CSV table of C-alpha atoms and ligand atoms in Angstrom, one decimal:
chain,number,residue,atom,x,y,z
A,1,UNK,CA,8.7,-21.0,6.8
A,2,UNK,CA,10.8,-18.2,5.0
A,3,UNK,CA,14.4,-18.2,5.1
A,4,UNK,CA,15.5,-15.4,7.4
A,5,UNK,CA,19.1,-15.9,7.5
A,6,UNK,CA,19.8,-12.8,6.0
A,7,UNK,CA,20.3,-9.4,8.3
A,8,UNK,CA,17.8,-7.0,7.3
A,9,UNK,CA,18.8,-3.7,5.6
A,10,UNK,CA,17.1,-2.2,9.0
A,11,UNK,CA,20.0,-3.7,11.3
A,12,UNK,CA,22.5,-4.2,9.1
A,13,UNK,CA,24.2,-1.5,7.6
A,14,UNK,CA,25.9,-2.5,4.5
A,15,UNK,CA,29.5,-1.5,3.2
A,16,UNK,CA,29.8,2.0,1.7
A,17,UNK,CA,30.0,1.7,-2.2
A,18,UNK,CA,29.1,-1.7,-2.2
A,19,UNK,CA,26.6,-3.2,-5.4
A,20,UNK,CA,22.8,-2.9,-3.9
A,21,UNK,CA,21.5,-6.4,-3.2
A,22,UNK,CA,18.1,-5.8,-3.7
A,23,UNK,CA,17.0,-2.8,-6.6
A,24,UNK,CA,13.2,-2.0,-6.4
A,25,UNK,CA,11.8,-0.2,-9.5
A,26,UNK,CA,8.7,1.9,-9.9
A,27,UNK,CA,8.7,1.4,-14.1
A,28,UNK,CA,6.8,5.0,-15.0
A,29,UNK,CA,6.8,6.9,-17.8
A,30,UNK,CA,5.4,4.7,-20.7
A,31,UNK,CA,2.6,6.7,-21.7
A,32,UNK,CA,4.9,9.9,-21.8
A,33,UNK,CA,7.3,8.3,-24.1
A,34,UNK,CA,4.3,7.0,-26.6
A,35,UNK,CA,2.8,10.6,-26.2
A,36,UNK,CA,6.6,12.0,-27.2
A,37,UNK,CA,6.3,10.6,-30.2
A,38,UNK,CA,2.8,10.8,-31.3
A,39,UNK,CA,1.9,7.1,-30.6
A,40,UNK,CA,-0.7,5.1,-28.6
A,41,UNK,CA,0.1,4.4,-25.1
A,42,UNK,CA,0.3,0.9,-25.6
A,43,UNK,CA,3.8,1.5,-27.6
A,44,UNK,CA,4.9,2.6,-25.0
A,45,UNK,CA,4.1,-0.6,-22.6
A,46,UNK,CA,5.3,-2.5,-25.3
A,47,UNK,CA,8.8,-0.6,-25.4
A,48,UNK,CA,9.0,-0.8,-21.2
A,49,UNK,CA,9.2,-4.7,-22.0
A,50,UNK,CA,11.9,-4.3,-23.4
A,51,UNK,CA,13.5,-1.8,-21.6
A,52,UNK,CA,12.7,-4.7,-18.7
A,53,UNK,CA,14.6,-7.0,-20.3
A,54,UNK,CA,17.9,-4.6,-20.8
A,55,UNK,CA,17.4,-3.5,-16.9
A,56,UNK,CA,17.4,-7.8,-15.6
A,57,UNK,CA,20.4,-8.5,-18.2
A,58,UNK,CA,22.4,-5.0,-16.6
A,59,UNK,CA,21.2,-6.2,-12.9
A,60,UNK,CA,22.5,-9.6,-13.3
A,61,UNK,CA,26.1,-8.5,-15.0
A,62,UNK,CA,26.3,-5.8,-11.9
A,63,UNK,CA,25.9,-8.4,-9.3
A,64,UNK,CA,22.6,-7.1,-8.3
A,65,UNK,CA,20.9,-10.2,-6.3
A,66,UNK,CA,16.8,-9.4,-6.2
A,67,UNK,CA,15.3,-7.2,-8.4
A,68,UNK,CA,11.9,-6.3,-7.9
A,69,UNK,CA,9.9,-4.5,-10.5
A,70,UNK,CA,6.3,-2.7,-10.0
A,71,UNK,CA,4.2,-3.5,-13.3
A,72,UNK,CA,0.3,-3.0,-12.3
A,73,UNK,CA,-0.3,-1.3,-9.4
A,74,UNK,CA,-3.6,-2.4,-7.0
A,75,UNK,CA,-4.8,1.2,-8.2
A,76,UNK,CA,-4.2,0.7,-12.2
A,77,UNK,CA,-7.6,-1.2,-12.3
A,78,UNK,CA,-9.3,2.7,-12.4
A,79,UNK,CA,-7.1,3.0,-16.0
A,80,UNK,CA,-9.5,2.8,-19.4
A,81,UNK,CA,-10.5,-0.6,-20.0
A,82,UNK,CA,-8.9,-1.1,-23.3
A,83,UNK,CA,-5.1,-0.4,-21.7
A,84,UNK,CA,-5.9,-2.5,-18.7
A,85,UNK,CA,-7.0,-5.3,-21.1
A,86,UNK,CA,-4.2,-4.3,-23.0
A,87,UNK,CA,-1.5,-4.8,-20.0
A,88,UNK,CA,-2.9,-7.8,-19.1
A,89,UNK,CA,-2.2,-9.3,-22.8
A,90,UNK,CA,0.6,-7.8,-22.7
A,91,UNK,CA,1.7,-9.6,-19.1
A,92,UNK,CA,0.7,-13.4,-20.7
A,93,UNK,CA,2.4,-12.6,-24.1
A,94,UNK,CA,5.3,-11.4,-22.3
A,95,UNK,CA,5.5,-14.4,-19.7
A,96,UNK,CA,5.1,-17.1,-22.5
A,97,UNK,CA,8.0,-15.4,-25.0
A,98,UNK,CA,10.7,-15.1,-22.1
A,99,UNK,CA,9.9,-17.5,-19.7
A,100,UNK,CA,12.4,-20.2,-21.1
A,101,UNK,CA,14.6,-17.2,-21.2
A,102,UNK,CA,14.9,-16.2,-17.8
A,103,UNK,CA,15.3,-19.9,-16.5
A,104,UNK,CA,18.6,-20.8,-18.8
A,105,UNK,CA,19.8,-17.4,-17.3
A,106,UNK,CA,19.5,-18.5,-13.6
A,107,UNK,CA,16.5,-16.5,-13.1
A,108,UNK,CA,13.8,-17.3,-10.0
A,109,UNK,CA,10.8,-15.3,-11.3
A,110,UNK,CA,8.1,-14.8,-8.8
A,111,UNK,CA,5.0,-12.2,-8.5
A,112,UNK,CA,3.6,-10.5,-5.5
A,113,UNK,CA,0.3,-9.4,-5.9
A,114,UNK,CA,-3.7,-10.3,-5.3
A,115,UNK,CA,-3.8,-12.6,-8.3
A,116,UNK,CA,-7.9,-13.4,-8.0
A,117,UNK,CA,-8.7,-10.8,-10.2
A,118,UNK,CA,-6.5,-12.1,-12.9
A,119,UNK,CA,-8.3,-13.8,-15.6
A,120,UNK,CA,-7.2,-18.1,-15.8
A,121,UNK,CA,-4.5,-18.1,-18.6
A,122,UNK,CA,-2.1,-15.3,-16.3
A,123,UNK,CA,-2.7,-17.4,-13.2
A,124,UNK,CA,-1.8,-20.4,-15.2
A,125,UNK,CA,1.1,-18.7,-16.5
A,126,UNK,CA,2.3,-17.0,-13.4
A,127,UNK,CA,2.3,-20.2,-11.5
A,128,UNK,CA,4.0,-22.4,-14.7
A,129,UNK,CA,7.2,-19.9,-14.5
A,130,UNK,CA,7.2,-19.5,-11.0
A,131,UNK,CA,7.3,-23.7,-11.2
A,132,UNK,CA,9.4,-23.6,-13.4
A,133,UNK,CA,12.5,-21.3,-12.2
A,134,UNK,CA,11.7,-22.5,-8.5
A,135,UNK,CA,15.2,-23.8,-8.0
A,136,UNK,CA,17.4,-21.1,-9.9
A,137,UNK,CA,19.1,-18.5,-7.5
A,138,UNK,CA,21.4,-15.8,-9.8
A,139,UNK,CA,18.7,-13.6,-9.8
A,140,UNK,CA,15.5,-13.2,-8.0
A,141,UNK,CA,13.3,-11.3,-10.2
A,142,UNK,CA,9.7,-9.9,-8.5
A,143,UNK,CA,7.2,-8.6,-10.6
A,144,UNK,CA,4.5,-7.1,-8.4
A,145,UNK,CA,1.4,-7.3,-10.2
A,146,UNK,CA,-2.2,-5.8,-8.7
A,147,UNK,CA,0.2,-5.3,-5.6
A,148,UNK,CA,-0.6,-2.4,-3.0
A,149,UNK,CA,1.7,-2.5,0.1
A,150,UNK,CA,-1.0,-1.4,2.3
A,151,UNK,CA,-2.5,-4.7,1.1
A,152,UNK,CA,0.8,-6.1,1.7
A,153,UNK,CA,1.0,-5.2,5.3
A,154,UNK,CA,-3.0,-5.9,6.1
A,155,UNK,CA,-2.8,-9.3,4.6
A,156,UNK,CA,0.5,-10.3,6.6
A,157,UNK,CA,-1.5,-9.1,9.8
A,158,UNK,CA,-4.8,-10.6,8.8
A,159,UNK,CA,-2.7,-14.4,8.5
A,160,UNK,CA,-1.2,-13.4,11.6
A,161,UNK,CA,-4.5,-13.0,13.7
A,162,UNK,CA,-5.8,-15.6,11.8
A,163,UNK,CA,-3.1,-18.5,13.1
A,164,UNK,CA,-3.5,-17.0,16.8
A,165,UNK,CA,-7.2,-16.9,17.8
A,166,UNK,CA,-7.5,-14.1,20.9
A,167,UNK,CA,-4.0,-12.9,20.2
A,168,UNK,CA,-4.0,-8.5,20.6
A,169,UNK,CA,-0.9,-7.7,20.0
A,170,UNK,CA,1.4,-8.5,16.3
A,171,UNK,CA,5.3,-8.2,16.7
A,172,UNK,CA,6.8,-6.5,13.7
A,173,UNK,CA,9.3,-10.1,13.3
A,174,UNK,CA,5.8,-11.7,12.6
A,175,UNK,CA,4.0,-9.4,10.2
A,176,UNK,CA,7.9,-9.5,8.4
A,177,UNK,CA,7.6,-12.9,7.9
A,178,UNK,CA,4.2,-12.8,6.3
A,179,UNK,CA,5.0,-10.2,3.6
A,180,UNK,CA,4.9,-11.2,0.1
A,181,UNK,CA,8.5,-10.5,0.0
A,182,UNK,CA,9.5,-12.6,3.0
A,183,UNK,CA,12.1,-14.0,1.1
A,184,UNK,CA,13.8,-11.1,0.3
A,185,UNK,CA,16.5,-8.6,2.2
A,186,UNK,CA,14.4,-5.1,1.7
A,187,UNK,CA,15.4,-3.0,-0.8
A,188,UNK,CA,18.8,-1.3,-0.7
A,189,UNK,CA,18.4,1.0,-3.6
A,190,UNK,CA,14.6,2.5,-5.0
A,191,UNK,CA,14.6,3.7,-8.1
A,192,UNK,CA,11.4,5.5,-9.6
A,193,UNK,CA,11.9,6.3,-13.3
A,194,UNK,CA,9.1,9.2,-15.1
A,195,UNK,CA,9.7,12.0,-13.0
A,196,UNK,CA,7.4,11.0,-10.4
A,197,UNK,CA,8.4,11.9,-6.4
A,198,UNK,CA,6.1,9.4,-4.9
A,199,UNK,CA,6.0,5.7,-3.3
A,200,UNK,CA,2.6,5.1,-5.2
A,201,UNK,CA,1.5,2.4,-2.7
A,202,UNK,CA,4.9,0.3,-3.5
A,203,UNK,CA,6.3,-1.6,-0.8
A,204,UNK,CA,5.1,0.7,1.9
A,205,UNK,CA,7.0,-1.4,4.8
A,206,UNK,CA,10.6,-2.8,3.4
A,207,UNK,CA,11.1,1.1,1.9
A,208,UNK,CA,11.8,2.5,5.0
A,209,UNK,CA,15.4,2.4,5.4
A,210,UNK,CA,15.7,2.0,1.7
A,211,UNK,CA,18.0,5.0,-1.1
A,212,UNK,CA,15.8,6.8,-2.6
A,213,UNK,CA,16.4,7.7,-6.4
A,214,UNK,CA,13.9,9.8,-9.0
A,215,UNK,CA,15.1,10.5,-12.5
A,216,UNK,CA,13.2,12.0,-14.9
A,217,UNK,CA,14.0,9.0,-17.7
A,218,UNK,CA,11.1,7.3,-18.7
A,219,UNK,CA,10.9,3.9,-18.7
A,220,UNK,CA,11.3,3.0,-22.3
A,221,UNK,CA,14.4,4.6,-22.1
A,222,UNK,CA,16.1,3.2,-19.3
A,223,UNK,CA,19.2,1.0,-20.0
A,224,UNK,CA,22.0,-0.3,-17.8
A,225,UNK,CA,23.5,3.0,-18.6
A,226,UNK,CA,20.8,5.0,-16.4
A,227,UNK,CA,21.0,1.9,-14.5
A,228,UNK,CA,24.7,2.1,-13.4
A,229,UNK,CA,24.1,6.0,-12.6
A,230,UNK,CA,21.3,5.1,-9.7
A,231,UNK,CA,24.0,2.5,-8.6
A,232,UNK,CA,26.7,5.4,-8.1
A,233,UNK,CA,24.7,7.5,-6.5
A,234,UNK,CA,23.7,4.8,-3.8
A,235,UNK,CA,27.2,3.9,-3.9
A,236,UNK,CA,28.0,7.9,-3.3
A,237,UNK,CA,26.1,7.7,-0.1
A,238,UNK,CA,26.2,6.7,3.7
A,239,UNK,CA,23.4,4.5,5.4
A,240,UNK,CA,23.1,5.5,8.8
A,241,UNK,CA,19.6,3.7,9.8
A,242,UNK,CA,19.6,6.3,13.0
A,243,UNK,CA,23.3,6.2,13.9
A,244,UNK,CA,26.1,8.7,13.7
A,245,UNK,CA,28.5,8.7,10.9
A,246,UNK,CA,31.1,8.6,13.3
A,247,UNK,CA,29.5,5.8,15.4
A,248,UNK,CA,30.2,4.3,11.4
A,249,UNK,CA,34.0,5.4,11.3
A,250,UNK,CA,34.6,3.8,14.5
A,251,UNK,CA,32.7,0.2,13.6
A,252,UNK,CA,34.4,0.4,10.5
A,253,UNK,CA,31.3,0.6,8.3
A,254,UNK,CA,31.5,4.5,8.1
A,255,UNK,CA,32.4,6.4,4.2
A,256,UNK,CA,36.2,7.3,5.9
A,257,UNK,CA,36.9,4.2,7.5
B,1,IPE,C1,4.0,2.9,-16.1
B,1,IPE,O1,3.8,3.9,-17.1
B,1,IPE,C2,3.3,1.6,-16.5
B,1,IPE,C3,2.1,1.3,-15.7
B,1,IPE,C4,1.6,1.9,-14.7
B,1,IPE,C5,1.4,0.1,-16.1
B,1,IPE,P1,2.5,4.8,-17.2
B,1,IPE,O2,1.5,4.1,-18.0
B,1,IPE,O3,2.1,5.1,-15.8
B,1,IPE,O4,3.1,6.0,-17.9
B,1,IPE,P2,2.8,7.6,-17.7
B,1,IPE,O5,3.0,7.8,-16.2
B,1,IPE,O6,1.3,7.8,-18.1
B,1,IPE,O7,3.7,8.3,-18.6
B,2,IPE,C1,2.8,3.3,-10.4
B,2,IPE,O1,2.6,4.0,-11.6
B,2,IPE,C2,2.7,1.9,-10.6
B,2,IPE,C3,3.4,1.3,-11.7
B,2,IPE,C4,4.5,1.8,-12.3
B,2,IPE,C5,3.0,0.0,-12.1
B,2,IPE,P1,1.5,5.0,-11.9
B,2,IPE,O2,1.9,5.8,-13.0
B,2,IPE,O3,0.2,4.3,-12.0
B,2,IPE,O4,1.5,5.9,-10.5
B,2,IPE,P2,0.7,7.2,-10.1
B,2,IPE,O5,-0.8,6.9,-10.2
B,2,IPE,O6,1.1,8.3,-11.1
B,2,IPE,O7,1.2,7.6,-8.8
B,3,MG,MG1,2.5,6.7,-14.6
């Protein structure tokens, strides 16, 4: 069973200019940036590791708690062969270089995703770092990997019915707890890099209460500079989820109180 001791970003509302406890990342732009500068738009993946890298290093020194990173969307499989191949490389090469890494740093590394349709040596790899960093707790880093949240949300429902034979009705506390992200407050701050205004099939259900912030860096480029400017704009800003801001003022929560 999940831990659920948290209070959900849906009933909570968290202290004005307070760190986000959980970041959420649509990584786009990659191909722009290779294109930019006349190179293949596998450079550009390439260069988002890194950028990756700088982003978890910047999250942890903010105090960020669970950062959660989309790197293959359900749809990407409709990409050229050759730079889904590529990605895929790219994702075992990647795992097998840092995973030592992120475990001396406190890291718990986990993917969400349908993981059937990844070939042996990345489900071998997935599962050997997500062994590996099972008891580490500074950071909990998400990579979601062939993840769609409308798979997300039809899978938590399917297990649901599944447990329950004749059962016709599904409470939203019992889908929640079947997410992939069950172990997780939902995101306090989005942040989709590229220029992109969209959700893209993210986490459809935990975004609804979540800031929402678009800049036009591409990924390669982002840094724990662009980084701390997503942060003060959530910071700059007053979560309501449906009250009034001075319903906030008087509980205390409010931007004046
Ligand atoms: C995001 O960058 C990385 C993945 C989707 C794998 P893109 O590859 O989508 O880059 P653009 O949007 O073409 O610039
Ligand atoms: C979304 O990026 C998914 C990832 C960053 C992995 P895309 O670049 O594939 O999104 P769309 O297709 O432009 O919406
Ligand atoms: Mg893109």
């Amino acid at each position: 069973m999940a831990d659920r001791s948290f209070t959900s970003s849906t009933q909570a509302v968290p202290v004005v200019g307070a760190v986000p406890r959980h970041v959420a990342i649509i990584m786009d732009g990659n191909g722009r940036w290779a294109r930019k500068r006349f190179l293949p738009r596998m450079a550009g993946h390439s260069k988002g590791v890194e950028a990756l890298r700088g982003t978890i290093r910047a999250a942890i020194e903010r105090g960020v708690e669970y950062l959660t990173v989309f790197a293959f969307s359900s749809e990407n499989w409709r990409r050229p062969a050759d730079e889904v191949s590529f990605l895929m490389q790219l994702f075992i090469k990647s795992l097998q270089k840092e995973v030592s890494r992120l475990h001396e740093n406190g890291i718990r590394f986990r993917v969400i995703g349908e993981r059937t349709r990844f070939e042996p040596a990345l489900v071998k790899a997935i599962a050997a770092a997500e062994d590996l960093t099972a008891g580490n707790t500074r950071l909990h880093l998400t990579i979601a990997a062939n993840y769609g949240g409308r798979w997300d949300v039809l899978s938590a429902v399917n297990r649901v019915l599944a447990r329950t034979p004749g059962l016709t009705e599904v409470s939203e506390a019992a889908v929640d707890a079947e997410l992939s992200m069950n172990f997780a407050p939902e995101p306090d701050l989005f942040i989709r890099t590229g220029g992109e205004q969209r959700i893209s099939n993210f986490l459809l259900w935990q975004l609804a209460y979540s800031e929402l912030y678009f800049t036009d860096t591409l990924w390669p480029d982002f840094d724990a500079h662009t980084l701390d400017q997503a942060i003060v704009s959530y910071q700059e800003r007053e979560r309501r989820f449906g009250r009034t801001s001075e319903q906030l003022a008087d509980d205390g929560m409010g931007r004046h109180a």
